[in-house]
Short mmCIF file of C-alpha atoms in Angstrom, two decimals:
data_model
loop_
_atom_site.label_atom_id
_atom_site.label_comp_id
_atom_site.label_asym_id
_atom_site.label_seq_id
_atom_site.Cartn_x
_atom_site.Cartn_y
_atom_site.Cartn_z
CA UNK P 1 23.23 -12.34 8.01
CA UNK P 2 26.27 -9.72 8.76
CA UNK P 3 28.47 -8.94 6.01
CA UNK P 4 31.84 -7.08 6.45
CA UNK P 5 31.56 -3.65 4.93
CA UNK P 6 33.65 -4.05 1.17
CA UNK P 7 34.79 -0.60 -0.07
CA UNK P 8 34.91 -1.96 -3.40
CA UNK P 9 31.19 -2.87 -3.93
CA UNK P 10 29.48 0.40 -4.46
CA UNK P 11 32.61 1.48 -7.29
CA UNK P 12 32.08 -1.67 -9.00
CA UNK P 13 28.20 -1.48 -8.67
CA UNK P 14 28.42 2.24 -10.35
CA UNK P 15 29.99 0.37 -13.36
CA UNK P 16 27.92 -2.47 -13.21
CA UNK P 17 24.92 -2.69 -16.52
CA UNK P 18 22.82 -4.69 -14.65
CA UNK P 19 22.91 -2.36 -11.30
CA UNK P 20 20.23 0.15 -11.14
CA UNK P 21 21.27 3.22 -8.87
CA UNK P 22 17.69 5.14 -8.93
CA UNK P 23 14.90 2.63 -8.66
CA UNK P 24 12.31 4.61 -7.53
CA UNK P 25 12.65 6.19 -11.37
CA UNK P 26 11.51 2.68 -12.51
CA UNK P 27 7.99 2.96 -10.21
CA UNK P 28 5.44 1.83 -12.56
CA UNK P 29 7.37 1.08 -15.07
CA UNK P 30 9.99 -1.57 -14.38
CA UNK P 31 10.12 -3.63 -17.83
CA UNK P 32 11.83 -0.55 -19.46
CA UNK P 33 14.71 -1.38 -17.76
CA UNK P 34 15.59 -4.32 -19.99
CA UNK P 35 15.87 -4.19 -23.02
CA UNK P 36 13.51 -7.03 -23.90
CA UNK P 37 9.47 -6.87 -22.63
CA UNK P 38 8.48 -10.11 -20.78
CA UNK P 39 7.21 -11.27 -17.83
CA UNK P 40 8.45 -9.96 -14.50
CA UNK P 41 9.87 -12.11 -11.45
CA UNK P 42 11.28 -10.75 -8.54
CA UNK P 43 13.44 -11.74 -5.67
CA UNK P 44 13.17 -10.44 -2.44
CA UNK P 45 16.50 -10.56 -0.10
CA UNK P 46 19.14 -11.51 -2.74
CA UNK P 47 21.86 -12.37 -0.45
CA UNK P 48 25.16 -13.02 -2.30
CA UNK P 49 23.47 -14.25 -5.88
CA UNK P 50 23.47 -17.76 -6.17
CA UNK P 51 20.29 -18.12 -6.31
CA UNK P 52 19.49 -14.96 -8.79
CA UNK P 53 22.26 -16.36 -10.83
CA UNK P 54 21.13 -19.57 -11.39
CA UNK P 55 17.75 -18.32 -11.55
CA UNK P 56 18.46 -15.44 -14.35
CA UNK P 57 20.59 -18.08 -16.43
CA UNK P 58 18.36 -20.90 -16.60
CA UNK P 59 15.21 -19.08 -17.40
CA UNK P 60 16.06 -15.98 -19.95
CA UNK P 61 12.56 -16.08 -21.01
CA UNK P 62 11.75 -13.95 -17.88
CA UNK P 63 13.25 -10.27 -16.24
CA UNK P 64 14.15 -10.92 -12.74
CA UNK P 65 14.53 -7.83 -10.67
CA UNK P 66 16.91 -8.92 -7.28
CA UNK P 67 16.48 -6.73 -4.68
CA UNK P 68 18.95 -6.70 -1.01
CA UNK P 69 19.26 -3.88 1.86
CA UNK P 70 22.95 -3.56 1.46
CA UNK P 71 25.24 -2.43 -1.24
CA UNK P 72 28.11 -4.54 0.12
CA UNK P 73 26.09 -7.90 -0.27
CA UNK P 74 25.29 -7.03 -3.57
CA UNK P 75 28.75 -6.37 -4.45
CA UNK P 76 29.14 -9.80 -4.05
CA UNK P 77 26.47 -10.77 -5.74
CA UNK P 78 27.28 -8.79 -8.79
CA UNK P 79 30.61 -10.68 -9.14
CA UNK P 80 29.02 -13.95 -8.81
CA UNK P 81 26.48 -13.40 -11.66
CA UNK P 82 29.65 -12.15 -14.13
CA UNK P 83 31.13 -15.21 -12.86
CA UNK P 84 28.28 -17.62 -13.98
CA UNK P 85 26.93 -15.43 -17.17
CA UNK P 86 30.82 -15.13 -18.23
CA UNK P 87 30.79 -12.87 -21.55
CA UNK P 88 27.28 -13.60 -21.77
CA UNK P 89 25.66 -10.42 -21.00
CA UNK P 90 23.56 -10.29 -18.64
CA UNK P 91 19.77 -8.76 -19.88
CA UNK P 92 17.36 -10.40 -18.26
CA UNK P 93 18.85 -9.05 -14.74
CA UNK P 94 19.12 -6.39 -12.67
CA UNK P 95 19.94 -5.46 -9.37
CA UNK P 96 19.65 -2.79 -6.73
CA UNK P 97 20.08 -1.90 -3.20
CA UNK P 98 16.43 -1.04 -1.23
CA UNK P 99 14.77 -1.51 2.02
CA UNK P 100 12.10 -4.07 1.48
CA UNK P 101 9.99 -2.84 4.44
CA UNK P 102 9.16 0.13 1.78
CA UNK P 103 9.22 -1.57 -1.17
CA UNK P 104 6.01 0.25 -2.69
CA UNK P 105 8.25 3.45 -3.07
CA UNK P 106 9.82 1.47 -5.95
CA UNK P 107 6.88 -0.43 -7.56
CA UNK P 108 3.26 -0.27 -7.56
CA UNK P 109 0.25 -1.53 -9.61
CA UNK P 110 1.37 -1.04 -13.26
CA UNK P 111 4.22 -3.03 -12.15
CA UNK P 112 2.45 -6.74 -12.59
CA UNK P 113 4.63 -9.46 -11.86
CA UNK P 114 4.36 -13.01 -12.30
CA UNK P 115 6.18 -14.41 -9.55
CA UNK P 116 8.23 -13.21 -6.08
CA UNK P 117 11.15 -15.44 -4.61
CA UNK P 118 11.33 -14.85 -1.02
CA UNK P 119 14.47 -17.31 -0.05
CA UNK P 120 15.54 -17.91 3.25
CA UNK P 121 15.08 -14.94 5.08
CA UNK P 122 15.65 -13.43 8.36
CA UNK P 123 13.09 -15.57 10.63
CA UNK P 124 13.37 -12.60 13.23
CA UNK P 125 12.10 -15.04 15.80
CA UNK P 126 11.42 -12.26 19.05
CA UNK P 127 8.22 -11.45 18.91
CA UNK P 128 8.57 -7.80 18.72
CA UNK P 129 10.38 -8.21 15.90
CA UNK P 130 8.42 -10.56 13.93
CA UNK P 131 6.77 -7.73 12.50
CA UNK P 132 9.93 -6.90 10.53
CA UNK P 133 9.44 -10.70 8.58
CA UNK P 134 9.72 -10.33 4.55
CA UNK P 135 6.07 -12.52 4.84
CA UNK P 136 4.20 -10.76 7.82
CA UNK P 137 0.95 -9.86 6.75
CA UNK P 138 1.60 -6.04 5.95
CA UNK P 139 4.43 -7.07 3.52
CA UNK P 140 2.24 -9.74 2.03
CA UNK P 141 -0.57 -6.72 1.52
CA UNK P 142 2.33 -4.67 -0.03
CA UNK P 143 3.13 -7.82 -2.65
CA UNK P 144 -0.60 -8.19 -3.39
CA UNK P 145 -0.50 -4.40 -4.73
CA UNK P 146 1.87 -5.61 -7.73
CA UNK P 147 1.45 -9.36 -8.35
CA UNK P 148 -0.70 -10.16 -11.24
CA UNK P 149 -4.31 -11.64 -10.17
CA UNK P 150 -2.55 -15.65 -10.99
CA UNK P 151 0.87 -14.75 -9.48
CA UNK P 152 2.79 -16.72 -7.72
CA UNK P 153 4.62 -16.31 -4.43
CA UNK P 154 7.55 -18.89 -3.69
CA UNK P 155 9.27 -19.01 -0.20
CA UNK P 156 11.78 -21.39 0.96
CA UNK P 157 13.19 -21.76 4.45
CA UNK P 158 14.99 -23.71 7.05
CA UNK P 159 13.15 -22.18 10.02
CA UNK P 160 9.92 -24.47 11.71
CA UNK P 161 8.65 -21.52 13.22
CA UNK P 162 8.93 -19.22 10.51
CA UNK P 163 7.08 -21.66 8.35
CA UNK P 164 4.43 -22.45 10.34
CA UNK P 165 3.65 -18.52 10.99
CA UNK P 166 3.97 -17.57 7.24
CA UNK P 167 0.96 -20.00 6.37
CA UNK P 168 -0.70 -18.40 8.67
CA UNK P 169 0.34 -14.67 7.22
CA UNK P 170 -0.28 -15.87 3.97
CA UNK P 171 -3.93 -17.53 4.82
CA UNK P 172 -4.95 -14.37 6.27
CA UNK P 173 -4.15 -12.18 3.49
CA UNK P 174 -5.99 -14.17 1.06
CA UNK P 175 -3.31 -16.78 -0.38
CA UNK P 176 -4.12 -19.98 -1.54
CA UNK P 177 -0.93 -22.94 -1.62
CA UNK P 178 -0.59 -25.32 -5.14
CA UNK P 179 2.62 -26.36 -3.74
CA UNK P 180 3.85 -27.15 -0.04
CA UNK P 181 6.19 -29.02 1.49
CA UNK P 182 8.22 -29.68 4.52
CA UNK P 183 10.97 -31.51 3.09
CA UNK P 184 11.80 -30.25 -0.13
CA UNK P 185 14.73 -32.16 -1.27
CA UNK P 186 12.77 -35.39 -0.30
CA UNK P 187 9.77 -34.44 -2.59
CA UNK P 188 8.50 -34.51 -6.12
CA UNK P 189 8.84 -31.04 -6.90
CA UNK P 190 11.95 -30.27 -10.04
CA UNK P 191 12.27 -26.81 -10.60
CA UNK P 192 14.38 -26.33 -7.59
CA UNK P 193 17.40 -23.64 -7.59
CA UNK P 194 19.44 -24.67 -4.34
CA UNK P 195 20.82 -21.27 -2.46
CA UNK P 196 23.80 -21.26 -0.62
CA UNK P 197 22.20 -21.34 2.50
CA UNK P 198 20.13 -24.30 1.47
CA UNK P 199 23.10 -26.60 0.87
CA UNK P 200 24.47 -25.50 3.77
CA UNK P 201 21.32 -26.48 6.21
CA UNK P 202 20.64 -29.59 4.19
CA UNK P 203 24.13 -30.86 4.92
CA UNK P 204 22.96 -29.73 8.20
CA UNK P 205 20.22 -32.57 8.17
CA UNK P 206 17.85 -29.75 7.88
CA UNK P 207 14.72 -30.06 6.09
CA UNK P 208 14.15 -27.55 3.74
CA UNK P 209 10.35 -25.76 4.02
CA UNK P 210 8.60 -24.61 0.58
CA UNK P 211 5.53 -23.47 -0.36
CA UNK P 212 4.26 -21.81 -3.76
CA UNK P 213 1.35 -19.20 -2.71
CA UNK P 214 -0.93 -18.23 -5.07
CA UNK P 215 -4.15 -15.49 -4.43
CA UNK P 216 -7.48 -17.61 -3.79
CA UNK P 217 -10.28 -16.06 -6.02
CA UNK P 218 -12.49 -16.69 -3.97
CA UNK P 219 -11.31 -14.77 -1.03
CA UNK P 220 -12.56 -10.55 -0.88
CA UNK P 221 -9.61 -8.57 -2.74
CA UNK P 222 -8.19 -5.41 -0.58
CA UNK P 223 -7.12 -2.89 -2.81
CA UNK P 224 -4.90 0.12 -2.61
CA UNK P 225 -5.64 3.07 -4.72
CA UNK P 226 -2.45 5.56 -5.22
CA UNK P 227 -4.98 8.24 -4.53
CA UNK P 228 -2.37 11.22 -5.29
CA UNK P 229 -1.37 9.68 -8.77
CA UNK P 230 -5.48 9.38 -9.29
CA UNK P 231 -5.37 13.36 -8.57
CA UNK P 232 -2.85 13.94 -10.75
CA UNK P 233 -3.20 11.19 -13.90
CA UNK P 234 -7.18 11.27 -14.12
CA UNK P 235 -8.10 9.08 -16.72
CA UNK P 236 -4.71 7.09 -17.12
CA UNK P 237 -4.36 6.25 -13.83
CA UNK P 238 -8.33 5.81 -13.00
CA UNK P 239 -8.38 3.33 -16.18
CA UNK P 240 -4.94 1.39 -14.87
CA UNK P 241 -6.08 0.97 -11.28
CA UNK P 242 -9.74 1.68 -10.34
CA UNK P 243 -10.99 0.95 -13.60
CA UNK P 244 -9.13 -2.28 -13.54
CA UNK P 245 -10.47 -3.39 -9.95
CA UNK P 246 -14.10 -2.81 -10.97
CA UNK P 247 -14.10 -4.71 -14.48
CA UNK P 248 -12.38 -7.48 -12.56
CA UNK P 249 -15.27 -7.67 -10.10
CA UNK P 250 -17.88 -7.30 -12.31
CA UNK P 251 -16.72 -10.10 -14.50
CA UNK P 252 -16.31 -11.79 -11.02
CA UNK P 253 -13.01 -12.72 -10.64
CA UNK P 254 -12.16 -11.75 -7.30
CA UNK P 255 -14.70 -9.50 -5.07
CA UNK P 256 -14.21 -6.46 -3.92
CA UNK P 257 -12.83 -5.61 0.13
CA UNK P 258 -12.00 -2.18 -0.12
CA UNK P 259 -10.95 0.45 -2.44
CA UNK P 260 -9.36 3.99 -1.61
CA UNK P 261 -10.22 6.31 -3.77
CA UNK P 262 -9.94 10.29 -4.03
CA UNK P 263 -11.18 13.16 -5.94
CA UNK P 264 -12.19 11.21 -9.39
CA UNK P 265 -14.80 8.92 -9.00
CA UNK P 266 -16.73 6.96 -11.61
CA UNK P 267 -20.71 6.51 -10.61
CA UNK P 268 -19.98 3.05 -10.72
CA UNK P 269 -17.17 2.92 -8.47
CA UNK P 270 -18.61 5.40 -5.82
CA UNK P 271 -21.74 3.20 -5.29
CA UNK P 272 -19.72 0.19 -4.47
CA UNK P 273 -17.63 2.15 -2.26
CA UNK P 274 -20.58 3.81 -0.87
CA UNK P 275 -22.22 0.24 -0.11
CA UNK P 276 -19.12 -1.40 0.85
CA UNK P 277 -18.90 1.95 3.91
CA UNK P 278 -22.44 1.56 5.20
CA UNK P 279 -22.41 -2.12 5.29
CA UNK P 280 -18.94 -1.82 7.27
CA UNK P 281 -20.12 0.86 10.47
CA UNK P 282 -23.19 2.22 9.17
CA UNK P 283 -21.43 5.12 7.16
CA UNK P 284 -23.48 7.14 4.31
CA UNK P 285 -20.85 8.10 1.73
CA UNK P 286 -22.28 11.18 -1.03
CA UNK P 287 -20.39 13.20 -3.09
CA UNK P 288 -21.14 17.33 -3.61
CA UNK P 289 -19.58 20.76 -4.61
CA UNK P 290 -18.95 23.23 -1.90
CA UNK P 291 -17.26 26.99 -2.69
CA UNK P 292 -18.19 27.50 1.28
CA UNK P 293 -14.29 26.54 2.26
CA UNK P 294 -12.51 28.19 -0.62
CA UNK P 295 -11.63 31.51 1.66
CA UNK P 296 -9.25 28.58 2.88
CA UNK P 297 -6.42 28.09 0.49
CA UNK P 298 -5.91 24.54 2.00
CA UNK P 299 -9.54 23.31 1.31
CA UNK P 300 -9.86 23.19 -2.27
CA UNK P 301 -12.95 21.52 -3.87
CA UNK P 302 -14.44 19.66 -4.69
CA UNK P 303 -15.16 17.89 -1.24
CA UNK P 304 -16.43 14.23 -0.58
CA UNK P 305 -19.23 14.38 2.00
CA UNK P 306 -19.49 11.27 4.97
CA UNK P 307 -22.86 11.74 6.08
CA UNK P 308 -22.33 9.81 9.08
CA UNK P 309 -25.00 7.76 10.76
CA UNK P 310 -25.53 5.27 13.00
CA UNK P 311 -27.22 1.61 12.28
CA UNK P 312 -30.87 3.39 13.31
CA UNK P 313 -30.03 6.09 10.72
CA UNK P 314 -29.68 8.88 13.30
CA UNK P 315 -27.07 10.95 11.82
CA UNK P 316 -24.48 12.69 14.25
CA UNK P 317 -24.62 16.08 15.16
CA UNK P 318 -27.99 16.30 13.91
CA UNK P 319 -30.05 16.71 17.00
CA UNK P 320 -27.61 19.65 18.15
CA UNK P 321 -27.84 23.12 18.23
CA UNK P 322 -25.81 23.92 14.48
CA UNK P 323 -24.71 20.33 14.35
CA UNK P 324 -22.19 19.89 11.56
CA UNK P 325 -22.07 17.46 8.59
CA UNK P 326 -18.94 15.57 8.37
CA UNK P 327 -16.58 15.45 5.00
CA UNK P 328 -13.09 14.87 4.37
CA UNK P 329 -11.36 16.69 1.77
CA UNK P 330 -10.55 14.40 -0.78
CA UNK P 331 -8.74 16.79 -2.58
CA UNK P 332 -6.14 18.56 -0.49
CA UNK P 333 -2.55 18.43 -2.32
CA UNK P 334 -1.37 20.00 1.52
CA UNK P 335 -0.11 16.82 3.03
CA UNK P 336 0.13 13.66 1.05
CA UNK P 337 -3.11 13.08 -0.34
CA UNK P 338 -2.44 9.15 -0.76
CA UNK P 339 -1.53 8.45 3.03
CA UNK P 340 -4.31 10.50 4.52
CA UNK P 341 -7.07 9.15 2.40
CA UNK P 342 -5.73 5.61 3.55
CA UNK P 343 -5.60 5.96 7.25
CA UNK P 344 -8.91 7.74 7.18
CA UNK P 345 -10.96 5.27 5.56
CA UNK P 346 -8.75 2.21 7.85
CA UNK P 347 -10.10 4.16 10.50
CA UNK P 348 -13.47 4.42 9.89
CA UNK P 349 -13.64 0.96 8.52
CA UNK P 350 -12.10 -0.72 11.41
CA UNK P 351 -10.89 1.30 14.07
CA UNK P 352 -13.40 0.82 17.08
CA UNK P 353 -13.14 4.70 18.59
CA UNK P 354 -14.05 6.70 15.70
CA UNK P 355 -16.71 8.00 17.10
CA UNK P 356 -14.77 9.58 19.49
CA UNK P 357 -12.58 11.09 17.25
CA UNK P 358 -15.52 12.24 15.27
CA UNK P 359 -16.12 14.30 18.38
CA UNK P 360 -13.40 16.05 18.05
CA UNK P 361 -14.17 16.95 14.09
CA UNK P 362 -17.46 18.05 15.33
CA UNK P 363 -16.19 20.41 18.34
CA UNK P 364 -13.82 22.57 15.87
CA UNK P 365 -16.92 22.01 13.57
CA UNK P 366 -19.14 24.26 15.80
CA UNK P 367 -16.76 26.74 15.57
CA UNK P 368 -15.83 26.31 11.56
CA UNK P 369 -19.90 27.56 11.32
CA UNK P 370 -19.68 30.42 13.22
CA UNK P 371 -16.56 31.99 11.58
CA UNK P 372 -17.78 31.23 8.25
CA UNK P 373 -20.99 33.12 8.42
CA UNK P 374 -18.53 36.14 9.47
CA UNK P 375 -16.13 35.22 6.67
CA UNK P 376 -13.34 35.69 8.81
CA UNK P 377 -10.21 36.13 8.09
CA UNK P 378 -7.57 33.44 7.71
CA UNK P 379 -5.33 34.25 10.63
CA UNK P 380 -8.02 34.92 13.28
CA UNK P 381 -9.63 31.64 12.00
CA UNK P 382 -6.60 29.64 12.29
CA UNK P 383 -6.04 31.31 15.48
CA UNK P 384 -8.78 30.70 17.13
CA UNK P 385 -9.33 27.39 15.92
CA UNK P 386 -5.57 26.25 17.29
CA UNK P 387 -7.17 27.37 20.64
CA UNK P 388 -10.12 25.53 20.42
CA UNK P 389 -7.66 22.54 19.67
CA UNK P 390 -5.54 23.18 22.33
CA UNK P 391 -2.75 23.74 19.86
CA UNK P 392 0.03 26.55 19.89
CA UNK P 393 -0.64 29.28 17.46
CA UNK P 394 2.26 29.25 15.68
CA UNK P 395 3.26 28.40 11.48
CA UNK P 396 4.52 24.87 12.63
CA UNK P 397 1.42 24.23 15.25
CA UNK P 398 -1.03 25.15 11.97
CA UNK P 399 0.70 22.00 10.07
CA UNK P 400 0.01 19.89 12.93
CA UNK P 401 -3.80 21.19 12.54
CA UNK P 402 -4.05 20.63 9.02
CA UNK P 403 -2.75 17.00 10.17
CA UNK P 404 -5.27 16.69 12.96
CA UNK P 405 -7.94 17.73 10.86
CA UNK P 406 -6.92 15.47 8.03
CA UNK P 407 -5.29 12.69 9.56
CA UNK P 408 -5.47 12.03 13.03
CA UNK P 409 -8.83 12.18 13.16
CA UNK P 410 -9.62 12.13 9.25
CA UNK P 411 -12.02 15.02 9.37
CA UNK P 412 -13.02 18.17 8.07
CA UNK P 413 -16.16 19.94 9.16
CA UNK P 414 -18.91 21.28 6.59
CA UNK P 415 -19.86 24.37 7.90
CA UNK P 416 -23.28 24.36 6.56
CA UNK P 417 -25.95 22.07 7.63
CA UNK P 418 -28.62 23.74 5.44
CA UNK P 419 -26.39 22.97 2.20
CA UNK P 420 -25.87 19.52 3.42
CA UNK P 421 -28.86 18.79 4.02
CA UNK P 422 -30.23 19.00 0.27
CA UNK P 423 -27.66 16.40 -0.93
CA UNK P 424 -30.01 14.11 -1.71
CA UNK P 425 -28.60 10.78 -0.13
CA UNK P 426 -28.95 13.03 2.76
CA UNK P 427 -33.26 13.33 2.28
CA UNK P 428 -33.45 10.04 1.56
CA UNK P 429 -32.37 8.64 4.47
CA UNK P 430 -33.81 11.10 6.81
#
């Protein structure tokens, strides 16, 4: 839907209560923003507010958070909400302007909501674009990260093919339906809010699609850790998020898929994350001190080690001349520690050429050894290890190796076999 720019909407949104300017100071936290606690709902793709009016008015017992791309839409939005609520203020509502596509930069796992409205959004029917869809399968994962465990997801829509995809997108990332129909206004269900759009398709003769989407139990969880806030909170965050996942799974309510975690690790957690990697490509994950990288201010310790092995129990690089042992620094506050540890373990976990990138950990690997028994200085080092990468040796070109080490491929080398080798995971799989 285009809207005509309206230079009055972002003066009137400055004034407006219920308009939040700075959302992403909310993350985590979003029920401080009313001034009554209760249970969160949250529409996705406001449009012009019919809908989150209606929807705000007839239910006060809940905070609805409405959420559009565009300022000037929800201009007009804004004035339609006064117009319903009249002096009635209006605190159980608020708005703001965001892109949806990166919607976890303004809510995340402390943020626990009990339902999402997705209403008639863009179908974006190319296929290039479908991608883009507020119910693809990566914004459905991004969802999962902040509805409660019995949250609900509602979607309504006049588009066939839109519908028919989105069970699909929401089959495959675990949902459940208690509700769905293909002619809503023709059906038993009550609690309908009609949008402006859906009056204007039904008088259409369109049939109006809804389902209500809730996450099976039954069906492997796949959780994101915010690794970086687990660095920097410890125990509050490792009690809100990890700690959470694991009580949930051993009081079996949903099972585990896969958790990301970083540089704090309860024994409990590590061993399910260490099962859940050698079960997926024959991975051996073991946790040790190392003060062998600190002459490398971006290394810090401690380090988490990836033994890696294949399904025979060969381990890589062992039957050559120095061969390395593999870890990735779990702990490295030089890029952002949250992204990296994401893609890395996404790659080893179901990318089908990580070997081959592993070849290129072990290459530079070789050469970490060497240097490191001369304790070499850090500009020679980073020198000569640019070359080895085929990289320019410049301050710029060293970023991109820190990246390449940490991201692209997801490894760092241990430069000492002997030291690896008495972890004791290691022994007892030898």
């Amino acid at each position: 839907m285009r809207i005509r720019r309206k230079p009055w909407a972002r003066p009137e949104l400055a004034a407006c209560p219920f308009h939040i300017d700075q959302p992403n100071e909310y993350l985590g936290r979003w029920n401080e923003a009313f001034p009554k606690k209760q249970p969160l709902h949250l529409e996705l793709g406001c449009g012009k507010g019919i809908f989150t009016a209606e929807q705000a008015k007839r239910h006060p017992e809940y905070n609805l958070i409405a959420i559009d791309i565009k300022s000037d839409i929800l201009g007009v939005a804004k004035r339609n909400i006064e117009e319903l609520f009249g002096e009635q203020p209006v605190d159980n509502l608020r708005l703001f302007a965001y892109d949806i596509e990166r919607i976890l930069e303004v809510m995340n796992e402390k943020d626990q909501f009990d339902r999402i409205f997705i209403n008639f959004c863009n179908p974006w029917p190319k296929k290039k674009h479908k991608k883009k869809r507020l119910t693809y399968t990566r914004q459905l994962e991004h969802y999962k990260t902040f509805l409660k465990a019995d949250g609900e997801i509602w979607f309504k829509t006049d588009d066939d093919e839109l519908f028919e995809e989105s069970l699909d997108y929401f089959r495959e990332c675990g949902f459940t339906f208690t509700y769905l129909t293909r002619d809503l206004h023709n059906s038993d269900f009550t609690d309908n809010v009609i949008t402006e759009h859906e009056r204007m398709f039904s008088e259409q003769g369109i049939p109006i699609k809804f389902l209500i989407a809730k996450l099976d139990p039954t069906v492997p969880l796949r959780v994101y850790v915010d690794v970086e806030a687990l660095i920097a909170n410890n125990d509050e965050d490792l009690e809100g998020s990890l700690g959470r996942i694991f009580r949930a799974q051993e009081q079996g309510e949903r099972p585990l898929d896969l958790a990301l975690a970083g540089k704090v690790l309860l024994p409990q957690e590590r061993d399910a994350l260490d099962q859940l990697i050698e079960e997926r490509c024959g991975l051996t994950f073991s946790n040790a001190d190392s003060n062998s990288l600190e002459q490398f201010p971006f290394y810090p310790v401690p380090l988490m080690y990836l033994l890696m092995h294949d399904d025979k129990g060969n381990y890589f690089g062992r039957n050559s001349d120095n061969g390395p042992i593999v870890c990735v620094n779990m702990a490295s506050r030089c890029c952002k520690v949250a992204d990296n540890i994401r893609d890395f373990l996404e790659l080893i976990l179901f990318h089908p050429q990580w070997k081959v990138l592993l070849n290129q950990a072990q290459r530079s690997g070789r050469f970490l050894d060497e240097v490191s028994e001369e304790e070499a200085e850090l500009e020679p080092w980073q020198e000569q290890l640019s070359k080895e990468l085929q990289l320019p040796y410049d301050p710029k070109a060293m970023l991109k190796l820190r990246a390449c080490l940490l991201q692209s491929s997801g490894y760092i080398i241990y430069p000492n076999l002997d030291r690896a080798m008495k972890d004791n995971r290691f022994l007892k799989n030898e």
